Each structure stands twice: as structure tokens, then as C-alpha cells.
Amino acid sequence: MTEHAATATVYTASELIAIMAGRLLTDGQIVFAGVGIPLLAATLAQRVFAPKLTILFEGGVIGPFIKPGELPPSTNEQRCTRRANMVLPSTDVLLLLQRGYVDVGFMGGAQIDRFGNLNSSFIGPAEKPSIRLPGTGGGNDISSLTNMIVAMKHERRRFVERVDFVTSPGWIDGGDSRARRGLPTGGMWRVVTDLAVMGFDAETREMEVLALHPGVSFEQVQDNTGFRLRRARELAVTTPPQADELALIRELDPGRLYTA
């Protein structure tokens, strides 16, 4: 278990990622969230400062209430439907994406490249992959039509020059290539890791470090990345996780299924 210390507070890398990602959300948004860290982050935001945040699951659920200690292991699990506003067929929920009703897509991935393309399909060559991963689910639809937040551990094997397979498109080849490929809306917005918060340059669409977590240097982030990172002119430092945020995260996930 990786732990970080800030003053007298100790927290895991996954707790840090969930809290930093949750802070990016705002009240009134409609968020497509995957299970695990994305759901923890969205629920944290909803409980602390964004009570009108609406969570969607690709399984068809709109506006659920996540009961502490009973996090769903899948977006199709019955616990996803607790006190939900609606439960629709998956196709109807994905139609909301196409109509522009969803503000933010929130997910993780096995690999990400410098233009924010995500891979959750396989590692290695397509003809003979070394690892097979879960695949897209609704990931391609979500990343094609919303502003994306990605939450993941910062490791060189995950942050690669080019993903082995584009499961979920980010800025594709950079510049205006996303729009030229037929995706005029949405795009990769933020990447949150246990080291930093990244965005993307407005022109080149290359990944750019916007803020470092306390005690982390830019060189440390670069050393854990498989491509050259851009650096914001004014590099910020994030505020460490607060006691109330950590308490809620631990109440939601007491068994540390996602935050160990």
C-alpha cells in the first residue's frame, strides 16, 4: 500500500486520487461515472459541495444514492439502483450522451498517451496480446461525446508514448485531429494521478502538468512518464486531502476495496 503524509494526516495514493478528482466536479453537473475511484470521487463531491450533482451509470441508472459500505462492483449491479431517479435501458442512457445532456465522463484505464487516448482493451500486439483487459463497455461512447476526467496511478508503464490500442479516444493525434475524425464535441480535460493533475495544451493537445501534489517535484512526474510532458507556466500545488474528505471516503469504502 502506497501512503502519503501531509502534516499529521496519512492517506493512500488511491484516497488522494479520489479526493483530487472529486474536487474537479461542480454542482449541477451530470456525470457519467465508472465504478471504483470515479464513483468514489463523484459521490464525495455530491456529499461535500455539489448536492445537485447527478451520477449516471452506463447500465441505465440515473441519479442513484450510494450507500456507505455498499459500493457496487459493477455498473449493472443492483446496488447501483438504490433511490435512483430512473432506471433505463443502456441504449437510452447512451442516447443522452448523443443529445449533449452529459457534462463529464469519468473513468480509468490501463494506458494513456500524450494526447489522452485511453486503452482498456489489451496490452501488446493485437495478434498476440500479453494481457487482455475488460474492454470498452461504454467507454468509447463516453469519451467521444463528453469532457473527460481520467483517474489513475502514475506509472511509466501506464503513461506511454502511444497506447497499444485506442479504446477511448482523447485528442487522437493532437491539434484538430479529434474534430477531423468526426468528434467535434468533448475531449480529454483532466488526468488525475497520485503525483499531479494534468490538462492538455489548447493548441497541440499534448498533456501538460498543471499542479503537483504536496512533496512532489516536476522531475518526479516526468521520471514516471513514458513521454515528454509539457509544464504550465505557473505550476500550482494542490491542497492536501482534508479530514472531512478522508472521513467520507473511508465511510464509503470501509473495506478499502478501491482505496487500499
C-alpha positions as a printed Julia matrix, in Angstrom:
260×3 Matrix{Float64}:
   0.0     0.0     0.0
   1.4     3.38   -1.02
   0.85    6.04    1.62
   1.38    9.78    1.52
   1.87   12.01    4.55
   0.79   15.64    4.87
   1.42   17.18    8.29
  -0.15   14.65   10.69
  -2.5    13.13    8.1
  -1.69    9.86    6.35
  -3.63    8.71    3.29
  -3.22    6.22    0.49
  -2.48    7.07   -3.13
  -5.97    5.95   -4.12
  -7.58    8.17   -1.49
  -5.54   11.09   -2.8
  -6.63   10.43   -6.38
 -10.32   10.11   -5.44
 -10.31   13.35   -3.46
  -8.39   15.39   -6.04
 -10.62   14.11   -8.82
 -13.78   14.83   -6.86
 -12.74   18.46   -6.4
 -12.85   18.96  -10.16
 -16.61   18.43  -10.28
 -19.13   21.24   -9.76
 -22.69   21.47   -8.53
 -25.39   20.85  -11.13
 -23.25   18.76  -13.46
 -24.36   15.43  -14.94
 -21.54   12.92  -14.63
 -21.06    9.53  -16.25
 -19.06    7.63  -13.6
 -17.45    4.21  -13.67
 -17.15    2.06  -10.56
 -14.19    2.32   -8.21
 -12.27    5.6    -7.91
 -14.53    7.55  -10.35
 -17.65    6.65   -8.34
 -15.93    7.46   -5.04
 -14.85   10.85   -6.4
 -18.33   11.7    -7.74
 -20.04   10.6    -4.51
 -17.57   12.61   -2.44
 -18.32   15.73   -4.48
 -22.07   15.11   -4.18
 -21.94   14.77   -0.39
 -19.48   17.6     0.38
 -20.02   20.52   -2.01
 -22.13   19.51   -5.03
 -25.52   18.25   -3.77
 -27.15   18.76   -7.18
 -24.58   16.62   -8.99
 -26.3    13.81  -10.92
 -24.49   10.49  -11.38
 -25.22    8.25  -14.37
 -24.21    4.62  -14.87
 -23.85    3.04  -18.29
 -26.07    0.21  -17.06
 -29.03    2.61  -17.29
 -29.23    4.19  -13.82
 -29.79    7.94  -13.38
 -29.33    9.7   -10.04
 -28.59    6.86   -7.6
 -27.83    7.16   -3.89
 -24.64    5.32   -2.97
 -24.95    3.76    0.47
 -21.74    3.88    2.53
 -20.11    0.49    2.76
 -22.09   -0.89   -0.18
 -20.2     0.3    -3.25
 -21.38   -1.54   -6.38
 -18.69   -3.69   -8.04
 -20.27   -3.19  -11.47
 -22.42   -0.58  -13.19
 -25.0    -3.32  -13.79
 -25.21   -4.4   -10.13
 -28.46   -3.94   -8.2
 -26.86   -1.63   -5.62
 -26.46    0.94   -8.42
 -30.23    1.46   -8.45
 -30.75    2.47   -4.8
 -33.08    5.53   -4.66
 -32.36    6.27   -8.32
 -34.45    8.79  -10.24
 -34.79    6.45  -13.2
 -33.57    3.07  -14.45
 -33.46    2.94  -18.25
 -32.09    0.56  -20.87
 -28.4     1.15  -21.56
 -29.21    2.4   -25.05
 -31.44    5.16  -23.66
 -28.73    6.38  -21.29
 -26.18    6.43  -24.11
 -28.67    8.44  -26.19
 -28.42   11.14  -23.51
 -24.74   11.39  -24.42
 -25.55   11.84  -28.1
 -28.06   14.57  -27.28
 -25.49   16.5   -25.25
 -27.07   16.15  -21.81
 -23.96   14.78  -20.07
 -21.29   17.2   -18.9
 -18.45   14.98  -17.7
 -17.26   11.43  -18.3
 -15.22    9.89  -15.5
 -13.15    6.71  -15.89
  -9.79    5.0   -15.55
  -7.67    2.95  -17.92
  -4.63    0.7   -18.21
  -2.71    3.02  -20.56
  -2.89    6.68  -21.56
  -0.72    8.51  -24.11
   0.38   12.12  -24.51
  -2.81   13.04  -26.38
  -5.09   11.48  -23.78
  -6.11    8.38  -25.7
  -7.07    5.54  -23.34
  -6.52    1.81  -23.64
  -8.63   -0.64  -21.65
  -8.65   -3.45  -24.24
  -5.31   -5.28  -24.28
  -1.56   -4.88  -23.74
   0.82   -5.89  -26.5
   0.24   -6.55  -30.2
  -3.35   -7.18  -31.31
  -2.36  -10.51  -32.89
  -0.94  -11.88  -29.63
  -1.59   -9.62  -26.62
   0.21  -10.36  -23.36
  -2.76   -9.16  -21.28
  -6.44   -8.94  -22.14
  -8.4    -6.21  -20.36
 -12.16   -5.66  -19.81
 -12.67   -3.65  -23.0
 -14.73   -0.59  -23.74
 -18.13   -1.08  -22.11
 -19.5     2.41  -22.64
 -16.03    3.97  -22.55
 -15.81    4.78  -26.24
 -19.22    6.45  -26.29
 -18.43    8.46  -23.16
 -15.02    9.69  -24.3
 -16.34   10.51  -27.78
 -19.1    12.79  -26.51
 -18.15   14.36  -23.15
 -15.38   16.26  -21.42
 -13.32   13.53  -19.78
 -11.64   13.16  -16.41
  -9.32   10.19  -16.02
  -8.15    8.95  -12.62
  -5.24    6.5   -12.46
  -1.93    5.66  -10.77
   1.06    7.48  -12.25
   3.42    4.81  -13.57
   5.72    4.8   -16.58
   4.11    1.6   -17.9
   0.71    3.35  -17.9
   1.79    6.72  -19.33
   3.12    5.68  -22.73
   4.1     7.47  -25.93
   1.33    5.66  -27.8
  -1.3     3.32  -26.4
  -1.34   -0.24  -27.71
  -4.98    0.23  -28.7
  -7.31    3.26  -28.66
 -10.32    2.05  -26.7
 -11.49    5.55  -25.79
 -10.32    8.49  -27.94
  -8.78   11.56  -26.38
  -7.26   14.15  -28.69
  -6.2    11.31  -31.07
  -3.13   12.73  -32.88
  -3.23   16.2   -31.33
  -4.18   19.55  -32.83
  -7.6    19.43  -34.51
  -7.39   15.7   -35.32
 -10.29   14.86  -33.0
 -12.68   17.14  -34.87
 -11.33   15.97  -38.24
 -12.11   12.38  -37.23
 -15.75   13.3   -36.7
 -15.77   14.12  -32.97
 -16.48   17.87  -32.78
 -17.54   17.9   -29.1
 -15.96   16.79  -25.83
 -12.36   15.76  -25.36
  -9.88   14.83  -22.67
  -9.99   17.53  -19.96
  -8.08   16.39  -16.87
  -5.92   13.47  -15.78
  -5.59   13.0   -12.02
  -2.88   10.78  -10.56
  -1.16   10.24   -7.22
   1.57   12.67   -8.34
  -0.14   15.51  -10.19
  -3.09   16.98  -12.07
  -2.65   17.26  -15.84
  -4.53   19.09  -18.57
  -3.9    19.45  -22.31
  -2.39   22.3   -24.29
  -5.1    24.25  -26.13
  -3.26   24.09  -29.48
  -1.11   20.96  -29.61
  -3.39   18.94  -27.25
  -0.31   17.44  -25.59
  -0.52   16.53  -21.91
   0.55   19.33  -19.6
   1.23   19.3   -15.85
  -0.98   21.91  -14.18
  -0.49   21.13  -10.49
   1.72   18.96   -8.3
   0.62   17.23   -5.13
   2.45   18.27   -1.94
   6.01   16.98   -1.78
   6.14   16.01   -5.47
   8.55   17.59   -7.98
   8.04   18.02  -11.72
  11.1    15.82  -12.28
   9.45   13.02  -10.31
   6.36   13.24  -12.5
   8.47   13.25  -15.67
  10.52   10.26  -14.49
   7.3     8.27  -14.12
   6.05    9.18  -17.61
   6.99    7.49  -20.88
   6.84   10.69  -22.95
   7.84   14.34  -22.64
   5.37   16.31  -20.54
   4.58   19.97  -21.05
   4.71   22.19  -17.98
   2.3    25.01  -17.15
   3.89   28.44  -16.84
   2.54   28.77  -13.31
   2.76   25.32  -11.75
   0.32   25.08   -8.84
   0.45   22.87   -5.74
  -2.74   21.11   -4.68
  -4.24   21.38   -1.21
  -3.75   18.12    0.71
  -6.8    15.95    1.47
  -8.78   17.35    4.38
 -10.03   15.41    7.39
 -13.7    15.56    6.35
 -12.88   14.33    2.83
 -10.85   11.41    4.14
 -13.52   10.51    6.69
 -16.19   10.33    4.0
 -14.02    8.3     1.6
 -13.34    5.8     4.39
 -17.02    5.66    5.31
 -17.93    4.92    1.69
 -15.24    2.26    1.32
 -14.63    0.84    4.82
 -13.21   -2.4     3.45
 -10.75   -0.44    1.25
 -11.73   -2.35   -1.85
 -10.74    0.62   -4.02
  -8.59    2.79   -1.72
  -6.02    0.38   -0.23
